[in-house]
PDB file of C-alpha atoms in Angstrom:
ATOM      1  CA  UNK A   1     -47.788  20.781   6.118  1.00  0.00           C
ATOM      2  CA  UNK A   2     -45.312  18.492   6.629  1.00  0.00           C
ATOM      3  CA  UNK A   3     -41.723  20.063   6.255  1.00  0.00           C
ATOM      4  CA  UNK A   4     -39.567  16.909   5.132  1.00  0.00           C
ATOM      5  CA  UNK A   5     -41.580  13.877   4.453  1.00  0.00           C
ATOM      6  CA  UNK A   6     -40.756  10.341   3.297  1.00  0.00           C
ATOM      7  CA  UNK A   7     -42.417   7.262   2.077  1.00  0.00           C
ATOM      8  CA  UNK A   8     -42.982   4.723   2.639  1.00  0.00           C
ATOM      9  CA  UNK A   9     -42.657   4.322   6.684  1.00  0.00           C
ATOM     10  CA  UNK A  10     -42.250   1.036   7.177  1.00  0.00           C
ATOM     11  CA  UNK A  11     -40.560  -1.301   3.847  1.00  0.00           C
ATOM     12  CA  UNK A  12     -40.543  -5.028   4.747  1.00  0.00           C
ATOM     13  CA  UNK A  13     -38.694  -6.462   1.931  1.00  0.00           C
ATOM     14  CA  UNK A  14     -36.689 -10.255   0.917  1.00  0.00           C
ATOM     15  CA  UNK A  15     -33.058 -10.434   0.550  1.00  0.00           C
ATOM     16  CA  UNK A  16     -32.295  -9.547  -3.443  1.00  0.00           C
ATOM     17  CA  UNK A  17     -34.842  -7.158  -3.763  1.00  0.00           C
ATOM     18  CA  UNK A  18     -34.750  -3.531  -4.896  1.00  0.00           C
ATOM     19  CA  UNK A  19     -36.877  -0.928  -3.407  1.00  0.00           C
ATOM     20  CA  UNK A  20     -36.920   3.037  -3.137  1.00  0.00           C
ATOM     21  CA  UNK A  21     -37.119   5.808  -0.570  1.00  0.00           C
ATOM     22  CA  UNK A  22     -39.013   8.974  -2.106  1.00  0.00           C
ATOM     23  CA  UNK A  23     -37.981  12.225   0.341  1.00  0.00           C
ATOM     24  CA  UNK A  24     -39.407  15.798  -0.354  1.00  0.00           C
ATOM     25  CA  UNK A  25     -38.897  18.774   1.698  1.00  0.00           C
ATOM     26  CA  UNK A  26     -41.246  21.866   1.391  1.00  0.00           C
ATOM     27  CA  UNK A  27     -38.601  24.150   3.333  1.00  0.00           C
ATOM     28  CA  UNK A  28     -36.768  25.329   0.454  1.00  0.00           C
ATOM     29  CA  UNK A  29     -33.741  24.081   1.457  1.00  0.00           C
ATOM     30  CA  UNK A  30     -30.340  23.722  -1.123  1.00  0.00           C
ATOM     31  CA  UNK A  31     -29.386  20.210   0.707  1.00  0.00           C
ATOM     32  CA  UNK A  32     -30.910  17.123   1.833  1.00  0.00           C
ATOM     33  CA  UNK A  33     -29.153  14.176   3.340  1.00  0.00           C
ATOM     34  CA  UNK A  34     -30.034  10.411   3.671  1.00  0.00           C
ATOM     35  CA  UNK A  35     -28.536   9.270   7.281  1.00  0.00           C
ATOM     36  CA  UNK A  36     -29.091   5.365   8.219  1.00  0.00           C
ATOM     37  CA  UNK A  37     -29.841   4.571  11.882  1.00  0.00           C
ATOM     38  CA  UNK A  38     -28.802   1.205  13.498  1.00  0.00           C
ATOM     39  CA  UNK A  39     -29.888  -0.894  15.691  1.00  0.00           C
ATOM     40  CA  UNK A  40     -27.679   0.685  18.333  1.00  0.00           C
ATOM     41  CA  UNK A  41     -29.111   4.091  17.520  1.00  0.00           C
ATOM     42  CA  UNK A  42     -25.841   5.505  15.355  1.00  0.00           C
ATOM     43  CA  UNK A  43     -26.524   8.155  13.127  1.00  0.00           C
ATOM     44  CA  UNK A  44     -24.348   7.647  10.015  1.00  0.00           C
ATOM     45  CA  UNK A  45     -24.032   9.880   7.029  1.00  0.00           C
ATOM     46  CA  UNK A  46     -24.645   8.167   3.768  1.00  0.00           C
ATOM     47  CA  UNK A  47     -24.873  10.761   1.055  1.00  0.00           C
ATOM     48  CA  UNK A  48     -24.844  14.809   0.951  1.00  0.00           C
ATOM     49  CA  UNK A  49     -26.708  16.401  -1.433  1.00  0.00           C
ATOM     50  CA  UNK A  50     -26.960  20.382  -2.804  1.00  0.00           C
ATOM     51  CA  UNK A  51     -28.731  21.491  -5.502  1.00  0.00           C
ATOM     52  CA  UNK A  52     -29.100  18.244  -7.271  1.00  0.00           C
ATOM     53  CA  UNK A  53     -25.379  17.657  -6.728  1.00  0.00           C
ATOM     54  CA  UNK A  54     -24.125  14.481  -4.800  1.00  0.00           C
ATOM     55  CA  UNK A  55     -21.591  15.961  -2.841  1.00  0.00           C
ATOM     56  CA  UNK A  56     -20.680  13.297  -0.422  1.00  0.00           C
ATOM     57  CA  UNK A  57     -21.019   9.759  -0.881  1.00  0.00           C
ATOM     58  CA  UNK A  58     -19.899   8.131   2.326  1.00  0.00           C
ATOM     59  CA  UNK A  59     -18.423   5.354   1.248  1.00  0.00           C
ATOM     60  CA  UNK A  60     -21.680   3.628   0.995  1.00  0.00           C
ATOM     61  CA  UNK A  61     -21.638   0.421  -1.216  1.00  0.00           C
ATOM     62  CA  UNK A  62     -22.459   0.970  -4.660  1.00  0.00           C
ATOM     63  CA  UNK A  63     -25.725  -0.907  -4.463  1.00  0.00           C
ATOM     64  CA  UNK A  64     -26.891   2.214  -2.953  1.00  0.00           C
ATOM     65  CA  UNK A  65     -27.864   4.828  -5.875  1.00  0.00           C
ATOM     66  CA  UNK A  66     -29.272   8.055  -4.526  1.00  0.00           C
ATOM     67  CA  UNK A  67     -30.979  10.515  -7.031  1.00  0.00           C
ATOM     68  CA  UNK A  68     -32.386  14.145  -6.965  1.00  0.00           C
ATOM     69  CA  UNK A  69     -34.311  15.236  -9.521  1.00  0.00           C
ATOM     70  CA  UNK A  70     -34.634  18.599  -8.062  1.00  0.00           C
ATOM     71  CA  UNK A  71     -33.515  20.414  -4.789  1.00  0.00           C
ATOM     72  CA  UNK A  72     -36.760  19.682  -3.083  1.00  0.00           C
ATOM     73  CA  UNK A  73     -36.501  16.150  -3.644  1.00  0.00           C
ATOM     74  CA  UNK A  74     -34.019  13.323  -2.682  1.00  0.00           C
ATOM     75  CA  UNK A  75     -35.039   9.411  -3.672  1.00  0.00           C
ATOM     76  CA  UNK A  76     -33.040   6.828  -2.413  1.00  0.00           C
ATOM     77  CA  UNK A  77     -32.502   3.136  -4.287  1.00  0.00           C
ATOM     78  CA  UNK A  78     -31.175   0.517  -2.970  1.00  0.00           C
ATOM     79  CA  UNK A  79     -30.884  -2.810  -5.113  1.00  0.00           C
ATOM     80  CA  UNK A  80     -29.752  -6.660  -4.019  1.00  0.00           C
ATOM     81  CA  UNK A  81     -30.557  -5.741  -0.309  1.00  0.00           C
ATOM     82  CA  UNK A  82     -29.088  -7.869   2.167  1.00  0.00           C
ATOM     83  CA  UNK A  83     -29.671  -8.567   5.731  1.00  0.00           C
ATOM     84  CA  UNK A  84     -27.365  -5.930   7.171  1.00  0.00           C
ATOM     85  CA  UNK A  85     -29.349  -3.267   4.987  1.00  0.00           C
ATOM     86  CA  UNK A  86     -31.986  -3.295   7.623  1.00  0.00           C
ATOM     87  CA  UNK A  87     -32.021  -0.109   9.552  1.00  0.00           C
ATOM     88  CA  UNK A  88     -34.306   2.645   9.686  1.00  0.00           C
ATOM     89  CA  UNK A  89     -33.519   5.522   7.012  1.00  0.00           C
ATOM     90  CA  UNK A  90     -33.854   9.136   7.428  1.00  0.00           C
ATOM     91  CA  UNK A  91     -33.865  11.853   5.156  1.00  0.00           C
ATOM     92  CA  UNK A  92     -33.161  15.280   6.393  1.00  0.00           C
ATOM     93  CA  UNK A  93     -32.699  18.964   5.097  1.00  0.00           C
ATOM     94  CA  UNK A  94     -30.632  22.324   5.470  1.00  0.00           C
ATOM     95  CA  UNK A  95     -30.929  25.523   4.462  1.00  0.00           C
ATOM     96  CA  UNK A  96     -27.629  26.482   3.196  1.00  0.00           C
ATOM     97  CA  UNK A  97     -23.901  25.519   2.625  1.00  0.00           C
ATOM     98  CA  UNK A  98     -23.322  27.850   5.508  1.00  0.00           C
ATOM     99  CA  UNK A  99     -22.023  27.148   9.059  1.00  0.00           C
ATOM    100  CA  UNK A 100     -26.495  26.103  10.193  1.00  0.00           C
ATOM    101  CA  UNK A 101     -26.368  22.968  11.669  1.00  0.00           C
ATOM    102  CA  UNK A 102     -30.298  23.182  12.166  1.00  0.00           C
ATOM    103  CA  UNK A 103     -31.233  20.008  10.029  1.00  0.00           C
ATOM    104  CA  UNK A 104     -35.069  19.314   9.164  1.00  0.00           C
ATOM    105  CA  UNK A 105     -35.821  15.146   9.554  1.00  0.00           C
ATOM    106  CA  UNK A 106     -37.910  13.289   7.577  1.00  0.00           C
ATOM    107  CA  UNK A 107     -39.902  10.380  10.003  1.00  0.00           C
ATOM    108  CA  UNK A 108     -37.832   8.140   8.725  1.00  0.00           C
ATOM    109  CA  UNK A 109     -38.381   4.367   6.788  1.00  0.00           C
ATOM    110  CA  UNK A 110     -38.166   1.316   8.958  1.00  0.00           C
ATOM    111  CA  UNK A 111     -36.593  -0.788   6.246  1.00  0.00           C
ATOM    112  CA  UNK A 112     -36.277  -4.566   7.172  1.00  0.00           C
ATOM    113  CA  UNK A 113     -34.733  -7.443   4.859  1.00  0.00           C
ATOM    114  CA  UNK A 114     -35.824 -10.903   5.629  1.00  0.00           C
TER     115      UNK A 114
ATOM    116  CA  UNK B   1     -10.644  12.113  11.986  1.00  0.00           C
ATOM    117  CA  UNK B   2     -13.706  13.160  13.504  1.00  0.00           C
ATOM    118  CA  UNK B   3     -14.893  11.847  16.544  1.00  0.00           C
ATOM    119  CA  UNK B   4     -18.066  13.007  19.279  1.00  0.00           C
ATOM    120  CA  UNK B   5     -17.525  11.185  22.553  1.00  0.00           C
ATOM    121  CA  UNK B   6     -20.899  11.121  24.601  1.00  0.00           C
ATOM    122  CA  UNK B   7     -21.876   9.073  27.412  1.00  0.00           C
ATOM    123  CA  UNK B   8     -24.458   6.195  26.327  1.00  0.00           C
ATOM    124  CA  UNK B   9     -27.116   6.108  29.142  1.00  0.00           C
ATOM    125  CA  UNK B  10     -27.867   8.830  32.026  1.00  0.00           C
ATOM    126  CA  UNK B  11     -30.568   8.320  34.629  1.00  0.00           C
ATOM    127  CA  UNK B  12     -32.363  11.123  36.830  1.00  0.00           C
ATOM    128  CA  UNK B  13     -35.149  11.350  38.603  1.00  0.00           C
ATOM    129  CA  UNK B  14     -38.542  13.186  37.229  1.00  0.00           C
ATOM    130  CA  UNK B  15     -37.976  17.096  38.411  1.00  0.00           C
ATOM    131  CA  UNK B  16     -34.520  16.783  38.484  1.00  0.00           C
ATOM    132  CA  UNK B  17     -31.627  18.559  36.855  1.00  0.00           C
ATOM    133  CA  UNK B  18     -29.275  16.511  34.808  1.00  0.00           C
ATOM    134  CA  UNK B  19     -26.366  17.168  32.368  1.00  0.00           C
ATOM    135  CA  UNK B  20     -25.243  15.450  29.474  1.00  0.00           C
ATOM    136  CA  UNK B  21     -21.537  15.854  28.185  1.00  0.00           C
ATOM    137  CA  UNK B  22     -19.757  15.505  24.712  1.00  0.00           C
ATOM    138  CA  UNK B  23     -16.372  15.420  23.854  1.00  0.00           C
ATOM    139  CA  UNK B  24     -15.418  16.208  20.242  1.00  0.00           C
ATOM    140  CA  UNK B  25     -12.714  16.088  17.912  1.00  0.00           C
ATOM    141  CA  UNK B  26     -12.783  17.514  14.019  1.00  0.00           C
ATOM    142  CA  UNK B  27     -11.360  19.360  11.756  1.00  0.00           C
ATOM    143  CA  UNK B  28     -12.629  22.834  10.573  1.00  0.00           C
ATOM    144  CA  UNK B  29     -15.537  23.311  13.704  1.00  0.00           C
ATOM    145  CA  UNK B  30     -17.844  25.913  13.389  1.00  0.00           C
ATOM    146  CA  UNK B  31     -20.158  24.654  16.449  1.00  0.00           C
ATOM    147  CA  UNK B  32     -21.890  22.265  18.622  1.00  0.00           C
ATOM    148  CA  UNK B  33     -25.891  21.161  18.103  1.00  0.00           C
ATOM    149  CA  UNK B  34     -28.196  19.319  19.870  1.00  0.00           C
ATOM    150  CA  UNK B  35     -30.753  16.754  19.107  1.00  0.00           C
ATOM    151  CA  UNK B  36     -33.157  14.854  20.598  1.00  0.00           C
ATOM    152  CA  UNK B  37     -34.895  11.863  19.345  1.00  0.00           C
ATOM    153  CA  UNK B  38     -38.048  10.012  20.850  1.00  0.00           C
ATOM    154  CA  UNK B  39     -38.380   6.369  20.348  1.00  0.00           C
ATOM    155  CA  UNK B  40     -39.469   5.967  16.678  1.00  0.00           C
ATOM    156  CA  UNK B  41     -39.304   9.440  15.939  1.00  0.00           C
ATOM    157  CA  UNK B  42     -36.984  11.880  14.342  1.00  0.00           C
ATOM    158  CA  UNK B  43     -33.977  13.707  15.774  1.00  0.00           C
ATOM    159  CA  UNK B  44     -35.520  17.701  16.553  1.00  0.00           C
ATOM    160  CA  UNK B  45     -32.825  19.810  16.785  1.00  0.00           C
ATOM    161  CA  UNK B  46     -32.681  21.560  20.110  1.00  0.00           C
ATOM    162  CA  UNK B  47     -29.554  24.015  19.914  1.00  0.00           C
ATOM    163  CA  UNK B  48     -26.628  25.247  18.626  1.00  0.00           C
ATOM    164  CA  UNK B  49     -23.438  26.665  19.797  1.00  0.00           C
ATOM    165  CA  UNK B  50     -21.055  28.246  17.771  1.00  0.00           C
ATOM    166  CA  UNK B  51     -19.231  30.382  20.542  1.00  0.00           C
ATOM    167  CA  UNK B  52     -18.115  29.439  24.248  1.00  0.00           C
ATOM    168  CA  UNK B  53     -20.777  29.985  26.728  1.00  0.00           C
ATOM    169  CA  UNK B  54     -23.976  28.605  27.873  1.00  0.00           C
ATOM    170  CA  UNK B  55     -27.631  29.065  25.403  1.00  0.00           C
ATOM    171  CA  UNK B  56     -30.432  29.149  27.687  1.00  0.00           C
ATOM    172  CA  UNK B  57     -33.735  27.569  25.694  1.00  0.00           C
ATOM    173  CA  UNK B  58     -36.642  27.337  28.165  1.00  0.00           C
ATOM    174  CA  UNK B  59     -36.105  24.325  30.481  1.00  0.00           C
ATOM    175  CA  UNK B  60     -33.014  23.491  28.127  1.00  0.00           C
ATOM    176  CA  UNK B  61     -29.514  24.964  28.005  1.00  0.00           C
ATOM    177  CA  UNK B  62     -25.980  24.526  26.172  1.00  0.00           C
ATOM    178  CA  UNK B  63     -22.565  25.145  26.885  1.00  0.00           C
ATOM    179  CA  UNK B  64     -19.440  24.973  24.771  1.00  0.00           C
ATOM    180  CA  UNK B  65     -15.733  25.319  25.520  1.00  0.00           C
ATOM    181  CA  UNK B  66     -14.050  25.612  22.221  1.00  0.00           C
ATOM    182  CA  UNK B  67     -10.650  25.545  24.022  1.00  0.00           C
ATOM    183  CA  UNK B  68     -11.658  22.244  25.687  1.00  0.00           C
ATOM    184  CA  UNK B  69     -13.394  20.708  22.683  1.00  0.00           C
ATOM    185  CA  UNK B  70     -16.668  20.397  25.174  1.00  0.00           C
ATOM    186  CA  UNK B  71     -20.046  20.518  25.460  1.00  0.00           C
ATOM    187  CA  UNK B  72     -22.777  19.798  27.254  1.00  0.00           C
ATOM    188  CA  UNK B  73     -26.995  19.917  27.842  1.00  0.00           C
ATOM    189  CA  UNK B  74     -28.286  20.655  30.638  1.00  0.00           C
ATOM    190  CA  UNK B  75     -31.722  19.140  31.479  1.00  0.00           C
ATOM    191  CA  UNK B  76     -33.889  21.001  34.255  1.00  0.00           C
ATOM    192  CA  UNK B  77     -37.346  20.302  36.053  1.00  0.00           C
ATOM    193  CA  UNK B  78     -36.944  16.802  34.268  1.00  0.00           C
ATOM    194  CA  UNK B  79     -40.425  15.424  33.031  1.00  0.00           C
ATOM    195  CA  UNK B  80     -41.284  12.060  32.122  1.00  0.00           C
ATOM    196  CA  UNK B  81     -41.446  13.299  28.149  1.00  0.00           C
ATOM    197  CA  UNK B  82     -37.941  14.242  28.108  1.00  0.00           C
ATOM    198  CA  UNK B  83     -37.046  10.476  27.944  1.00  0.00           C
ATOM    199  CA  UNK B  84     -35.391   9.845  24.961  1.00  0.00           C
ATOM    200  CA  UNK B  85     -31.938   9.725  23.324  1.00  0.00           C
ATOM    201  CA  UNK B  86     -30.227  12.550  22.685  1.00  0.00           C
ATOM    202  CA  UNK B  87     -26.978  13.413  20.221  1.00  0.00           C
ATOM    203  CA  UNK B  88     -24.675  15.972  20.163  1.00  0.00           C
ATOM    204  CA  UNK B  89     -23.217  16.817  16.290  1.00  0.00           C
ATOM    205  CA  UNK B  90     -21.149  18.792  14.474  1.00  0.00           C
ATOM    206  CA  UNK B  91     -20.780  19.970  10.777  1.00  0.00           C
ATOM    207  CA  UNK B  92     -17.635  19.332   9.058  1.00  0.00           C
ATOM    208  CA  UNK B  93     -17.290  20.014   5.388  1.00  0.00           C
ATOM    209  CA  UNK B  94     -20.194  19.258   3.915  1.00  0.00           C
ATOM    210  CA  UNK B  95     -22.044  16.419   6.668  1.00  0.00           C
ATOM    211  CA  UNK B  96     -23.217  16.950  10.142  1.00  0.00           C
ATOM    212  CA  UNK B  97     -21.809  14.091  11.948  1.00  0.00           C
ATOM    213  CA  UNK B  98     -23.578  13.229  15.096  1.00  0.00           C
ATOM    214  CA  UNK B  99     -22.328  11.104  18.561  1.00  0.00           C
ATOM    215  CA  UNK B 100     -23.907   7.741  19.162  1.00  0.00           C
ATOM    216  CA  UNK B 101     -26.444   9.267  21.370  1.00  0.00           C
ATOM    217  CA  UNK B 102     -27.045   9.532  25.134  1.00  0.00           C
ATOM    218  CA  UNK B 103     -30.410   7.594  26.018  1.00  0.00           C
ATOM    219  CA  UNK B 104     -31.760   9.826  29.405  1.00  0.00           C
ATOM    220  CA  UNK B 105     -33.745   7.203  31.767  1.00  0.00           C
ATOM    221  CA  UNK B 106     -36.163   9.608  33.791  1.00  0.00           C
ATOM    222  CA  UNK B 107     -37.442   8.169  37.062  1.00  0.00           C
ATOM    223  CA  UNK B 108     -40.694   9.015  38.557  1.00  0.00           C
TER     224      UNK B 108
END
């Protein structure tokens, strides 16, 4: 069984479009992340989740709307996308609020805007 | 701010022993981790460090000097499948913030 999983892999998409990430993680874990990963390879934090709570929103624009309808899952919307949106997004869990840095990654979403 | 300083490429040669370093700089550290990501994979964490001293994992190992803010894998008897990029991190708050990533180049 896969542990954290997204869908879909790969989202090819036009400019001013809205599309969604689904993430679910089997692992019972009380927070899931969504992470975007550049061209370059950077790792950057968008949003921190626990327990359904948003507890950090990275100063991500607000065309970006993450949801969780329950701890196991973490969707990710993005509306209007623009060029610069392209990147591949992962989703990734942890167990605890504790000092674990052991995060679980989802495959990740190739998302490209044309 | 927080900051992890890494270097962005290393090459060695298949069998070899190489070591990748990271630099950090944050507020409130508990420890240093480890991951490695393939091309078009995920990161897999690979270790974690909360005090100083070196974590032996198999062919893989980790060090951390708290009083230095430094860290570093060590990579031995280098194989062809360890290509691939790896990132040092560290949690802060709430996120795990990871370095740009250090691709390793393995020569055959």
């Amino acid at each position: 069984d896969t542990a954290v999983s997204q869908t879909p892999k790969y989202l090819v998409t036009q400019m001013g479009n809205d599309k969604s990430i689904k993430c679910e993680q089997n692992l019972g874990h009380d927070t899931m992340y969504w992470y975007k990963q550049d061209s370059k390879k950077f790792l950057k934090i968008m949003f921190s989740y626990n327990n359904k709570e948003l507890i950090i929103n990275e100063t991500v624009p607000n065309r970006f709307s993450p949801k969780s309808p329950d701890k196991a899952h973490l969707n990710l919307h993005i509306n209007s996308l623009e060029l610069g949106d392209s990147a591949v997004y992962f989703c990734a869990s942890r167990p605890d609020r504790g000092e674990n840095t052991e995060a679980f990654f989802g495959q990740g979403t190739r998302l490209t805007v044309v | 701010g927080q900051s992890l300083e890494q270097p962005s490429e290393v090459t060695a040669v298949e069998g070899a022993i190489v070591q990748i370093n990271c630099t950090y700089q944050t507020s409130g550290f508990y420890g240093l981790s480890w991951y490695q990501q393939h091309d078009g994979g995920a990161p897999t964490f690979l270790s974690y460090n909360a005090l100083d001293g070196l974590e032996e994992t198999g062919r893989f190992s980790s060090f951390l000097s708290r009083s230095d803010s430094y860290g570093y894998l060590l990579l031995q008897e280098l194989q062809m499948k360890d290509s691939a990029s790896y990132f040092c991190a560290v949690k802060t708050g709430d996120k795990i913030i990871f370095g740009k990533g250090t691709r390793l180049h393995i020569l055959p």
